[in-house]
PDB file of C-alpha atoms in Angstrom:
ATOM      1  CA  GLY A  23      -1.251  20.274   8.898  1.00 79.00           C
ATOM      2  CA  GLY A  24      -4.885  21.210   9.098  1.00 82.00           C
ATOM      3  CA  ALA A  25      -5.058  24.103   6.709  1.00 84.00           C
ATOM      4  CA  ASN A  26      -7.280  21.869   4.253  1.00 85.00           C
ATOM      5  CA  TRP A  27      -9.520  19.253   4.822  1.00 87.00           C
ATOM      6  CA  GLN A  28     -11.378  16.806   2.639  1.00 87.00           C
ATOM      7  CA  LEU A  29     -14.094  14.142   3.111  1.00 89.00           C
ATOM      8  CA  SER A  30     -11.920  11.685   1.005  1.00 89.00           C
ATOM      9  CA  ASN A  31      -9.335   9.470   2.625  1.00 90.00           C
ATOM     10  CA  THR A  32      -7.275   9.416  -0.257  1.00 91.00           C
ATOM     11  CA  PHE A  33      -4.768  12.398  -1.695  1.00 89.00           C
ATOM     12  CA  PRO A  34      -3.675  11.089  -5.235  1.00 89.00           C
ATOM     13  CA  GLY A  35      -1.312  13.009  -7.316  1.00 83.00           C
ATOM     14  CA  ARG A  36       0.924  14.232  -4.629  1.00 84.00           C
ATOM     15  CA  PRO A  37       4.640  15.370  -5.666  1.00 82.00           C
ATOM     16  CA  ALA A  38       7.360  14.039  -3.424  1.00 80.00           C
ATOM     17  CA  GLY A  39       7.587  15.803  -0.354  1.00 85.00           C
ATOM     18  CA  THR A  40       6.861  15.883   3.297  1.00 91.00           C
ATOM     19  CA  TYR A  41       3.476  16.125   4.614  1.00 92.00           C
ATOM     20  CA  ASN A  42       1.545  16.609   8.353  1.00 93.00           C
ATOM     21  CA  VAL A  43      -1.242  14.014   7.992  1.00 92.00           C
ATOM     22  CA  MET A  44      -4.206  14.670  10.187  1.00 91.00           C
ATOM     23  CA  ILE A  45      -7.650  13.141  10.825  1.00 91.00           C
ATOM     24  CA  ARG A  46     -10.475  15.211  12.753  1.00 89.00           C
ATOM     25  CA  SER A  47     -14.050  14.471  13.500  1.00 89.00           C
ATOM     26  CA  LEU A  48     -16.581  15.680  10.998  1.00 87.00           C
ATOM     27  CA  GLY A  49     -19.085  17.085  13.858  1.00 83.00           C
ATOM     28  CA  VAL A  50     -16.572  18.591  15.893  1.00 87.00           C
ATOM     29  CA  ALA A  51     -13.744  20.153  13.924  1.00 82.00           C
ATOM     30  CA  ALA A  52     -11.511  20.821  17.307  1.00 86.00           C
ATOM     31  CA  CYS A  53     -11.708  17.005  17.779  1.00 91.00           C
ATOM     32  CA  GLN A  54      -8.489  16.560  15.849  1.00 90.00           C
ATOM     33  CA  VAL A  55      -5.045  14.053  15.864  1.00 90.00           C
ATOM     34  CA  THR A  56      -1.834  14.281  13.735  1.00 90.00           C
ATOM     35  CA  LEU A  57      -1.445  10.786  12.615  1.00 91.00           C
ATOM     36  CA  ASN A  58       1.949  11.389  11.018  1.00 91.00           C
ATOM     37  CA  PRO A  59       3.549  14.672  11.367  1.00 90.00           C
ATOM     38  CA  ALA A  60       6.402  13.924   8.798  1.00 92.00           C
ATOM     39  CA  MET A  61       5.130  11.526   6.192  1.00 89.00           C
ATOM     40  CA  VAL A  62       7.417  11.681   3.565  1.00 89.00           C
ATOM     41  CA  ILE A  63       6.675  10.746  -0.144  1.00 86.00           C
ATOM     42  CA  ASN A  64      10.206   9.697  -1.925  1.00 78.00           C
ATOM     43  CA  GLN A  65      11.368  10.745  -5.343  1.00 70.00           C
ATOM     44  CA  PRO A  66      12.303   7.963  -7.558  1.00 66.00           C
ATOM     45  CA  GLY A  67      16.215   7.769  -7.768  1.00 67.00           C
ATOM     46  CA  GLN A  68      18.026   9.231 -10.441  1.00 73.00           C
ATOM     47  CA  TYR A  69      17.971   7.668 -13.652  1.00 81.00           C
ATOM     48  CA  THR A  70      20.926   6.670 -15.237  1.00 85.00           C
ATOM     49  CA  ALA A  71      21.821   5.082 -18.591  1.00 93.00           C
ATOM     50  CA  GLN A  72      24.954   4.749 -20.956  1.00 95.00           C
ATOM     51  CA  VAL A  73      25.283   5.225 -24.598  1.00 97.00           C
ATOM     52  CA  THR A  74      27.186   3.838 -27.570  1.00 97.00           C
ATOM     53  CA  HIS A  75      26.988   4.497 -31.333  1.00 97.00           C
ATOM     54  CA  THR A  76      28.320   3.821 -34.734  1.00 96.00           C
ATOM     55  CA  ASN A  77      29.219   6.854 -36.832  1.00 95.00           C
ATOM     56  CA  VAL A  78      27.707   7.466 -40.076  1.00 95.00           C
ATOM     57  CA  THR A  79      29.774   5.338 -42.725  1.00 93.00           C
ATOM     58  CA  CYS A  80      29.462   7.782 -45.774  1.00 93.00           C
ATOM     59  CA  PHE A  81      29.141  11.659 -45.891  1.00 93.00           C
ATOM     60  CA  GLY A  82      25.567  12.551 -45.946  1.00 92.00           C
ATOM     61  CA  ALA A  83      24.497   8.995 -45.130  1.00 94.00           C
ATOM     62  CA  ASN A  84      21.942   8.389 -42.329  1.00 96.00           C
ATOM     63  CA  ASP A  85      23.232   4.662 -41.361  1.00 96.00           C
ATOM     64  CA  GLY A  86      24.495   5.806 -38.068  1.00 97.00           C
ATOM     65  CA  THR A  87      23.099   4.177 -34.784  1.00 98.00           C
ATOM     66  CA  ILE A  88      22.633   4.779 -31.185  1.00 98.00           C
ATOM     67  CA  THR A  89      22.240   2.263 -28.555  1.00 98.00           C
ATOM     68  CA  ILE A  90      20.950   2.704 -24.892  1.00 97.00           C
ATOM     69  CA  PHE A  91      22.259   0.453 -22.601  1.00 95.00           C
ATOM     70  CA  ASN A  92      22.458   0.038 -18.424  1.00 93.00           C
ATOM     71  CA  VAL A  93      19.407   1.462 -17.708  1.00 91.00           C
ATOM     72  CA  GLN A  94      18.926   2.273 -14.053  1.00 85.00           C
ATOM     73  CA  PRO A  95      16.820   1.624 -12.185  1.00 82.00           C
ATOM     74  CA  VAL A  96      16.320  -1.682 -14.062  1.00 76.00           C
ATOM     75  CA  ALA A  97      12.502  -2.094 -14.818  1.00 75.00           C
ATOM     76  CA  PRO A  98      10.163  -4.171 -16.727  1.00 66.00           C
ATOM     77  CA  ASN A  99      10.127  -3.708 -20.503  1.00 67.00           C
ATOM     78  CA  GLY A 100       8.036  -0.839 -21.711  1.00 69.00           C
ATOM     79  CA  THR A 101       8.205   1.053 -18.654  1.00 87.00           C
ATOM     80  CA  TYR A 102      10.923   3.682 -20.051  1.00 92.00           C
ATOM     81  CA  GLN A 103      10.766   5.361 -23.319  1.00 94.00           C
ATOM     82  CA  TYR A 104      13.696   7.040 -25.190  1.00 96.00           C
ATOM     83  CA  SER A 105      14.449   9.596 -27.535  1.00 97.00           C
ATOM     84  CA  ILE A 106      17.591  11.133 -29.307  1.00 98.00           C
ATOM     85  CA  ASP A 107      16.091  14.383 -30.657  1.00 97.00           C
ATOM     86  CA  GLY A 108      15.250  15.944 -27.228  1.00 95.00           C
ATOM     87  CA  GLY A 109      11.873  14.485 -26.757  1.00 95.00           C
ATOM     88  CA  ILE A 110      10.267  15.127 -29.931  1.00 96.00           C
ATOM     89  CA  ASN A 111      10.117  11.552 -30.882  1.00 97.00           C
ATOM     90  CA  TRP A 112      10.046   8.793 -28.631  1.00 96.00           C
ATOM     91  CA  GLN A 113      10.167   4.990 -28.716  1.00 96.00           C
ATOM     92  CA  PHE A 114      10.578   2.041 -26.357  1.00 94.00           C
ATOM     93  CA  ASN A 115      13.366   0.518 -28.008  1.00 95.00           C
ATOM     94  CA  THR A 116      17.001   1.308 -26.976  1.00 96.00           C
ATOM     95  CA  LEU A 117      18.301   0.669 -30.591  1.00 98.00           C
ATOM     96  CA  PHE A 118      18.023   3.786 -32.839  1.00 98.00           C
ATOM     97  CA  THR A 119      18.705   3.094 -36.549  1.00 98.00           C
ATOM     98  CA  GLY A 120      19.127   5.347 -39.424  1.00 97.00           C
ATOM     99  CA  VAL A 121      20.600   7.859 -37.404  1.00 98.00           C
ATOM    100  CA  THR A 122      22.229  11.218 -39.215  1.00 97.00           C
ATOM    101  CA  PRO A 123      25.282  12.911 -38.187  1.00 97.00           C
ATOM    102  CA  GLY A 124      25.211  15.768 -35.458  1.00 96.00           C
ATOM    103  CA  VAL A 125      24.291  16.350 -31.971  1.00 97.00           C
ATOM    104  CA  LYS A 126      21.882  14.472 -30.173  1.00 98.00           C
ATOM    105  CA  ASN A 127      20.011  15.328 -27.076  1.00 97.00           C
ATOM    106  CA  ILE A 128      19.247  11.637 -25.377  1.00 97.00           C
ATOM    107  CA  VAL A 129      16.517  11.632 -22.977  1.00 95.00           C
ATOM    108  CA  MET A 130      14.661   9.029 -21.417  1.00 93.00           C
ATOM    109  CA  ARG A 131      11.129   9.039 -19.385  1.00 91.00           C
ATOM    110  CA  SER A 132       8.813   6.725 -17.271  1.00 87.00           C
ATOM    111  CA  ALA A 133       6.210   5.489 -19.789  1.00 88.00           C
ATOM    112  CA  THR A 134       3.698   5.774 -17.181  1.00 85.00           C
ATOM    113  CA  ASP A 135       4.266   9.332 -16.026  1.00 82.00           C
ATOM    114  CA  LEU A 136       5.327  11.153 -19.167  1.00 86.00           C
ATOM    115  CA  THR A 137       6.521  14.455 -17.158  1.00 82.00           C
ATOM    116  CA  CYS A 138       9.050  12.085 -15.459  1.00 83.00           C
ATOM    117  CA  GLN A 139      12.204  12.692 -17.847  1.00 87.00           C
ATOM    118  CA  PHE A 140      15.871  12.536 -17.459  1.00 89.00           C
ATOM    119  CA  THR A 141      18.548  13.890 -19.813  1.00 92.00           C
ATOM    120  CA  ILE A 142      21.219  11.022 -20.529  1.00 94.00           C
ATOM    121  CA  ASN A 143      23.457  13.263 -22.569  1.00 95.00           C
ATOM    122  CA  ALA A 144      22.372  16.644 -24.143  1.00 95.00           C
ATOM    123  CA  ASN A 145      25.476  16.798 -26.564  1.00 96.00           C
ATOM    124  CA  TYR A 146      26.123  13.484 -27.686  1.00 97.00           C
ATOM    125  CA  GLN A 147      28.030  13.371 -31.201  1.00 97.00           C
ATOM    126  CA  VAL A 148      27.476  11.124 -34.102  1.00 97.00           C
ATOM    127  CA  ASN A 149      30.243  11.851 -36.904  1.00 96.00           C
ATOM    128  CA  GLU A 150      30.153  11.491 -40.428  1.00 95.00           C
ATOM    129  CA  PRO A 151      33.807  11.088 -42.426  1.00 94.00           C
ATOM    130  CA  ASN A 152      34.662  13.886 -44.891  1.00 92.00           C
ATOM    131  CA  VAL A 153      33.427  13.709 -48.677  1.00 93.00           C
ATOM    132  CA  LEU A 154      35.194  10.975 -50.720  1.00 93.00           C
ATOM    133  CA  SER A 155      37.769  12.804 -52.630  1.00 93.00           C
ATOM    134  CA  ALA A 156      40.896  12.279 -54.524  1.00 94.00           C
ATOM    135  CA  ASN A 157      43.212  13.527 -57.289  1.00 96.00           C
ATOM    136  CA  VAL A 158      42.864  12.152 -60.747  1.00 96.00           C
ATOM    137  CA  SER A 159      45.633  12.375 -63.527  1.00 96.00           C
ATOM    138  CA  HIS A 160      46.292  10.713 -66.833  1.00 95.00           C
ATOM    139  CA  THR A 161      48.615  10.416 -69.487  1.00 95.00           C
ATOM    140  CA  ASP A 162      47.867  10.039 -72.815  1.00 94.00           C
ATOM    141  CA  VAL A 163      48.571   7.420 -75.232  1.00 94.00           C
ATOM    142  CA  THR A 164      51.844   7.871 -77.077  1.00 93.00           C
ATOM    143  CA  ASN A 165      51.141   5.366 -80.135  1.00 89.00           C
ATOM    144  CA  CYS A 166      47.677   4.932 -81.331  1.00 86.00           C
ATOM    145  CA  LEU A 167      48.457   1.308 -81.990  1.00 89.00           C
ATOM    146  CA  VAL A 168      49.612   0.761 -78.662  1.00 91.00           C
ATOM    147  CA  PRO A 169      47.058   1.181 -75.563  1.00 92.00           C
ATOM    148  CA  ASN A 170      49.608   2.790 -73.268  1.00 94.00           C
ATOM    149  CA  GLY A 171      47.623   5.668 -71.349  1.00 93.00           C
ATOM    150  CA  THR A 172      47.394   5.642 -67.905  1.00 95.00           C
ATOM    151  CA  ILE A 173      44.704   6.752 -65.196  1.00 95.00           C
ATOM    152  CA  THR A 174      46.079   7.439 -61.918  1.00 94.00           C
ATOM    153  CA  ILE A 175      44.293   8.235 -58.655  1.00 95.00           C
ATOM    154  CA  THR A 176      46.221   9.690 -55.585  1.00 94.00           C
ATOM    155  CA  ASN A 177      45.413  11.135 -52.116  1.00 94.00           C
ATOM    156  CA  PRO A 178      42.126   9.503 -51.222  1.00 93.00           C
ATOM    157  CA  ASN A 179      40.325  11.075 -48.407  1.00 92.00           C
ATOM    158  CA  GLY A 180      37.317  10.812 -46.884  1.00 90.00           C
ATOM    159  CA  GLY A 181      34.523   7.791 -46.527  1.00 86.00           C
ATOM    160  CA  SER A 182      35.255   4.723 -44.149  1.00 81.00           C
ATOM    161  CA  GLY A 183      37.877   2.333 -44.508  1.00 79.00           C
ATOM    162  CA  SER A 184      40.127   1.322 -47.761  1.00 90.00           C
ATOM    163  CA  TYR A 185      39.223   2.376 -50.984  1.00 93.00           C
ATOM    164  CA  GLN A 186      38.391   0.957 -54.312  1.00 94.00           C
ATOM    165  CA  TYR A 187      38.379   2.280 -57.625  1.00 94.00           C
ATOM    166  CA  SER A 188      36.378   2.205 -60.973  1.00 95.00           C
ATOM    167  CA  ILE A 189      36.851   3.866 -64.415  1.00 94.00           C
ATOM    168  CA  ASN A 190      33.571   2.717 -65.784  1.00 95.00           C
ATOM    169  CA  GLY A 191      31.019   4.123 -63.577  1.00 92.00           C
ATOM    170  CA  GLY A 192      31.001   1.928 -61.334  1.00 93.00           C
ATOM    171  CA  GLY A 193      30.811  -1.194 -63.542  1.00 95.00           C
ATOM    172  CA  SER A 194      33.919  -2.861 -62.007  1.00 95.00           C
ATOM    173  CA  TRP A 195      35.872  -2.076 -59.013  1.00 95.00           C
ATOM    174  CA  GLN A 196      39.986  -2.522 -58.184  1.00 93.00           C
ATOM    175  CA  ASN A 197      41.600  -1.989 -55.046  1.00 91.00           C
TER     176      ASN A 197
END
């Protein structure tokens, strides 16, 4: 709009917005023309992406995964970086492995403009099962010549899926 002038015909680093672009003669400041009174520099469209995960399989483990997919706008590989800790650590890969349980702040950014960031999900939950637990009871041997003692495990809880049991420190297991 004529408030500031420069000799260079390039104005780098402009944020999105509307600009009143003018030209004037260097020798005669009053000789000026508006080239475009409303030059618009657009901002890129909103980034979008979807997230899926696998929960941690055992209490206290770090074997969960997070996958970011359907990233929009589509861009060549290496164009975006992703973070699941709110932007502390970044990677180009959309698959995160070794994920611990808890709330994740999932963010993506442009790899060419690190200030251009978008929060995909600030409260994404990765769960873990309850601690493995069960009740254990036994009956004593009633005759020293007959091995009739028993060990019974009831009310198993926690973990993932079905259970197996061992009475020799994990040397062998049974369903």
